[in-house]
Short mmCIF file of C-alpha atoms in Angstrom, two decimals:
data_model
loop_
_atom_site.label_atom_id
_atom_site.label_comp_id
_atom_site.label_asym_id
_atom_site.label_seq_id
_atom_site.Cartn_x
_atom_site.Cartn_y
_atom_site.Cartn_z
CA UNK A 26 0.00 0.00 0.00
CA UNK A 27 1.31 3.44 -0.83
CA UNK A 28 2.16 5.78 2.06
CA UNK A 29 -0.11 8.82 2.19
CA UNK A 30 1.02 11.90 4.11
CA UNK A 31 -1.39 13.73 6.39
CA UNK A 32 -1.39 16.73 4.05
CA UNK A 33 -2.25 14.50 1.07
CA UNK A 34 -4.98 12.76 3.09
CA UNK A 35 -6.54 16.13 3.90
CA UNK A 36 -6.39 17.09 0.20
CA UNK A 37 -8.18 13.87 -0.72
CA UNK A 38 -10.83 14.33 1.96
CA UNK A 39 -11.39 17.90 0.77
CA UNK A 40 -11.80 16.68 -2.80
CA UNK A 41 -14.33 14.05 -1.78
CA UNK A 42 -16.26 16.68 0.17
CA UNK A 43 -16.27 18.90 -2.91
CA UNK A 44 -17.75 16.10 -4.99
CA UNK A 45 -20.48 15.35 -2.48
CA UNK A 46 -21.49 18.89 -1.54
CA UNK A 47 -20.71 20.93 -4.66
CA UNK A 48 -18.40 23.81 -5.48
CA UNK A 49 -19.41 27.45 -5.56
CA UNK A 50 -20.42 28.52 -9.03
CA UNK A 51 -20.26 25.06 -10.63
CA UNK A 52 -23.70 23.74 -9.86
CA UNK A 53 -24.65 20.40 -8.36
CA UNK A 54 -21.88 17.92 -7.68
CA UNK A 55 -24.12 14.90 -7.97
CA UNK A 56 -22.54 13.00 -10.83
CA UNK A 57 -23.57 9.44 -11.60
CA UNK A 58 -21.79 7.01 -9.26
CA UNK A 59 -19.74 4.09 -10.49
CA UNK A 60 -21.78 1.05 -11.33
CA UNK A 61 -21.44 -2.71 -11.49
CA UNK A 62 -20.26 -2.44 -15.10
CA UNK A 63 -17.00 -0.78 -14.05
CA UNK A 64 -14.25 -3.17 -15.22
CA UNK A 65 -11.73 -4.60 -12.77
CA UNK A 66 -9.01 -2.58 -14.46
CA UNK A 67 -8.24 -0.46 -17.49
CA UNK A 68 -5.06 0.06 -19.48
CA UNK A 69 -4.52 3.18 -21.61
CA UNK A 70 -1.80 2.64 -24.20
CA UNK A 71 -0.50 3.48 -27.66
CA UNK A 72 2.29 2.43 -30.00
CA UNK A 73 3.03 6.03 -30.97
CA UNK A 74 6.48 7.42 -30.13
CA UNK A 75 6.23 10.66 -32.13
CA UNK A 76 5.34 14.13 -30.86
CA UNK A 77 2.31 15.30 -32.86
CA UNK A 78 1.30 18.94 -32.57
CA UNK A 79 -0.90 19.29 -35.66
CA UNK A 80 -4.50 18.18 -35.13
CA UNK A 81 -4.78 17.45 -38.87
CA UNK A 82 -1.79 15.08 -38.86
CA UNK A 83 -2.72 11.87 -40.79
CA UNK A 84 -1.14 9.75 -38.04
CA UNK A 85 -4.12 10.66 -35.89
CA UNK A 86 -6.48 8.81 -38.24
CA UNK A 87 -5.10 5.34 -37.51
CA UNK A 88 -7.52 2.94 -35.82
CA UNK A 89 -4.74 0.95 -34.12
CA UNK A 90 -6.48 -2.31 -35.01
CA UNK A 91 -3.37 -4.50 -35.14
CA UNK A 92 -2.08 -2.82 -31.99
CA UNK A 93 -5.39 -3.64 -30.30
CA UNK A 94 -5.15 -7.32 -31.25
CA UNK A 95 -1.54 -7.54 -30.12
CA UNK A 96 -2.19 -5.91 -26.74
CA UNK A 97 -5.12 -8.22 -26.09
CA UNK A 98 -2.78 -11.13 -26.85
CA UNK A 99 -0.29 -9.76 -24.30
CA UNK A 100 -3.06 -9.48 -21.70
CA UNK A 101 -4.14 -13.10 -22.30
CA UNK A 102 -0.55 -14.38 -22.30
CA UNK A 103 -0.07 -13.01 -18.79
CA UNK A 104 -3.12 -14.64 -17.26
CA UNK A 105 -5.73 -11.89 -17.47
CA UNK A 106 -8.83 -11.61 -19.63
CA UNK A 107 -9.15 -8.76 -22.15
CA UNK A 108 -12.61 -7.34 -22.74
CA UNK A 109 -13.70 -4.31 -24.75
CA UNK A 110 -11.21 -1.88 -26.29
CA UNK A 111 -12.04 1.74 -27.14
CA UNK A 112 -10.25 3.97 -29.65
CA UNK A 113 -9.31 7.37 -28.20
CA UNK A 114 -8.14 10.79 -29.33
CA UNK A 115 -5.81 12.12 -26.65
CA UNK A 116 -5.01 15.79 -26.03
CA UNK A 117 -2.08 16.51 -23.72
CA UNK A 118 -0.19 19.57 -22.59
CA UNK A 119 3.57 19.47 -23.09
CA UNK A 120 5.34 21.65 -20.57
CA UNK A 121 8.55 21.23 -22.52
CA UNK A 122 7.04 22.30 -25.85
CA UNK A 123 4.59 24.76 -24.24
CA UNK A 124 1.79 23.54 -26.52
CA UNK A 125 -0.84 20.86 -26.89
CA UNK A 126 0.12 17.49 -28.33
CA UNK A 127 -2.13 14.83 -29.81
CA UNK A 128 -2.15 11.05 -29.79
CA UNK A 129 -4.30 8.14 -30.93
CA UNK A 130 -4.50 5.46 -28.27
CA UNK A 131 -6.69 2.65 -27.00
CA UNK A 132 -8.29 1.88 -23.67
CA UNK A 133 -8.47 -1.81 -22.77
CA UNK A 134 -10.85 -3.28 -20.19
CA UNK A 135 -9.14 -6.05 -18.23
CA UNK A 136 -10.73 -8.69 -16.00
CA UNK A 137 -9.32 -11.46 -13.81
CA UNK A 138 -6.28 -9.43 -12.86
CA UNK A 139 -4.80 -8.22 -9.57
CA UNK A 140 -2.63 -5.17 -8.84
CA UNK A 141 0.68 -6.96 -9.42
CA UNK A 142 -0.53 -8.65 -12.59
CA UNK A 143 -1.88 -5.38 -13.97
CA UNK A 144 1.41 -3.62 -13.25
CA UNK A 145 3.35 -6.41 -14.95
CA UNK A 146 1.15 -6.36 -18.07
CA UNK A 147 1.43 -2.58 -18.35
CA UNK A 148 5.20 -2.85 -18.00
CA UNK A 149 5.36 -5.39 -20.82
CA UNK A 150 3.29 -3.10 -23.05
CA UNK A 151 5.48 -0.10 -22.21
CA UNK A 152 8.66 -1.98 -23.09
CA UNK A 153 7.22 -3.63 -26.20
CA UNK A 154 6.10 -0.32 -27.71
CA UNK A 155 8.92 1.86 -26.32
CA UNK A 156 6.61 3.99 -24.18
CA UNK A 157 7.78 6.24 -21.39
CA UNK A 158 4.83 4.95 -19.35
CA UNK A 159 1.44 3.24 -19.63
CA UNK A 160 -1.52 4.44 -17.58
CA UNK A 161 -3.55 1.93 -15.57
CA UNK A 162 -6.71 2.42 -13.52
CA UNK A 163 -8.14 -0.11 -11.05
CA UNK A 164 -11.78 0.45 -10.18
CA UNK A 165 -12.17 0.42 -6.36
CA UNK A 166 -14.73 1.45 -3.72
CA UNK A 167 -14.55 5.11 -2.76
CA UNK A 168 -13.57 4.10 0.79
CA UNK A 169 -10.71 1.78 -0.22
CA UNK A 170 -7.35 2.79 1.30
CA UNK A 171 -5.83 2.34 -2.18
CA UNK A 172 -8.21 4.82 -3.84
CA UNK A 173 -6.25 7.85 -5.00
CA UNK A 174 -7.93 8.85 -8.27
CA UNK A 175 -11.17 9.29 -10.16
CA UNK A 176 -12.11 8.45 -13.70
CA UNK A 177 -14.61 10.92 -15.11
CA UNK A 178 -16.63 10.07 -18.22
CA UNK A 179 -18.95 12.70 -19.64
CA UNK A 180 -20.51 13.05 -23.12
CA UNK A 181 -20.55 16.05 -25.42
CA UNK A 182 -16.84 16.81 -25.87
CA UNK A 183 -14.58 17.11 -28.92
CA UNK A 184 -10.76 17.03 -28.99
CA UNK A 185 -10.64 20.64 -30.17
CA UNK A 186 -12.82 21.80 -27.27
CA UNK A 187 -10.65 19.87 -24.82
CA UNK A 188 -7.55 21.51 -26.31
CA UNK A 189 -9.06 24.99 -26.00
CA UNK A 190 -10.14 24.34 -22.39
CA UNK A 191 -6.65 23.16 -21.42
CA UNK A 192 -5.00 26.15 -23.08
CA UNK A 193 -7.32 28.50 -21.18
CA UNK A 194 -6.65 26.95 -17.75
CA UNK A 195 -2.96 26.87 -16.73
CA UNK A 196 -3.67 24.97 -13.49
CA UNK A 197 -5.71 22.30 -15.26
CA UNK A 198 -3.12 21.67 -17.93
CA UNK A 199 -0.31 21.46 -15.36
CA UNK A 200 -2.15 19.30 -12.80
CA UNK A 201 -4.23 17.10 -15.12
CA UNK A 202 -1.87 17.17 -18.14
CA UNK A 203 -4.68 16.18 -20.51
CA UNK A 204 -7.41 13.71 -21.29
CA UNK A 205 -8.92 11.57 -24.02
CA UNK A 206 -12.08 11.67 -26.11
CA UNK A 207 -13.85 8.68 -27.66
CA UNK A 208 -14.92 8.81 -31.30
CA UNK A 209 -18.52 9.38 -30.20
CA UNK A 210 -17.56 12.43 -28.12
CA UNK A 211 -17.17 11.16 -24.57
CA UNK A 212 -14.45 12.69 -22.41
CA UNK A 213 -12.38 10.25 -20.33
CA UNK A 214 -10.37 12.01 -17.67
CA UNK A 215 -8.31 10.08 -15.09
CA UNK A 216 -7.30 12.53 -12.38
CA UNK A 217 -5.76 12.44 -8.90
CA UNK A 218 -8.50 12.50 -6.30
CA UNK A 219 -6.98 15.61 -4.74
CA UNK A 220 -7.35 17.42 -8.09
CA UNK A 221 -11.06 16.66 -8.42
CA UNK A 222 -12.05 20.33 -8.04
CA UNK A 223 -9.72 21.20 -10.94
CA UNK A 224 -11.20 18.39 -13.04
CA UNK A 225 -14.72 19.63 -12.29
CA UNK A 226 -13.75 23.14 -13.32
CA UNK A 227 -12.35 21.81 -16.59
CA UNK A 228 -15.58 19.95 -17.38
CA UNK A 229 -17.55 23.11 -16.61
CA UNK A 230 -15.34 25.03 -19.06
CA UNK A 231 -16.14 22.39 -21.67
CA UNK A 232 -19.81 23.30 -21.31
CA UNK A 233 -21.01 19.82 -20.38
CA UNK A 234 -23.51 18.91 -17.70
CA UNK A 235 -21.76 17.52 -14.60
CA UNK A 236 -24.97 15.67 -13.74
CA UNK A 237 -24.38 13.53 -16.84
CA UNK A 238 -20.88 12.58 -15.73
CA UNK A 239 -20.02 9.12 -14.47
CA UNK A 240 -17.39 9.12 -11.74
CA UNK A 241 -15.51 5.94 -10.84
CA UNK A 242 -13.07 5.79 -7.95
CA UNK A 243 -9.89 3.78 -8.03
CA UNK A 244 -6.12 3.60 -8.13
CA UNK A 245 -4.17 5.04 -11.04
CA UNK A 246 -0.56 4.28 -11.87
CA UNK A 247 1.88 5.24 -14.61
CA UNK A 248 3.89 2.10 -15.31
CA UNK A 249 7.18 2.25 -17.18
#
């Protein structure tokens, strides 16, 4: 279990309180709670190693179909069960470049896997595709001692709107770095629990209804 300092614990408790009671000027905080259909774990990964700054770049039109098949094979080979995979358009802020970058990636639902197995699979994917890190998210009860993050899913977002919202909010782009959008316009944002107020502010800037958001609690990790 990860050590959590008292200051960090207070930040997390404050963020949970913000979710349950609302933030001034942002409306009701009652988003849809996580449901039984939340997968055991998720892996967010890509085979891209290039920095893409042009939203019209043809590399962003790939569907990563072979990559999807190969990653599912890796998941099976290491004792877990792959389920659905979703194609994503990622928008991220590069502090080094001082601009938004773009990336096609896939989210993989994974069942029959524990924390160590998930970390191992993500590490294999990172090494196989020469990635600096691979993001994982384990869905957990809100009260779990391992819960340190939220996954927010809300419809009605485009990559260009996400880019504009990040550019307009220096704190959001530094603390959240970015997010992903499905092809049918659903934002997927995995954020530290302590940064939930920032994530809520970003969704408000996107003009979407927080009451339509689904919020899952869990443990996130960047595996290299």
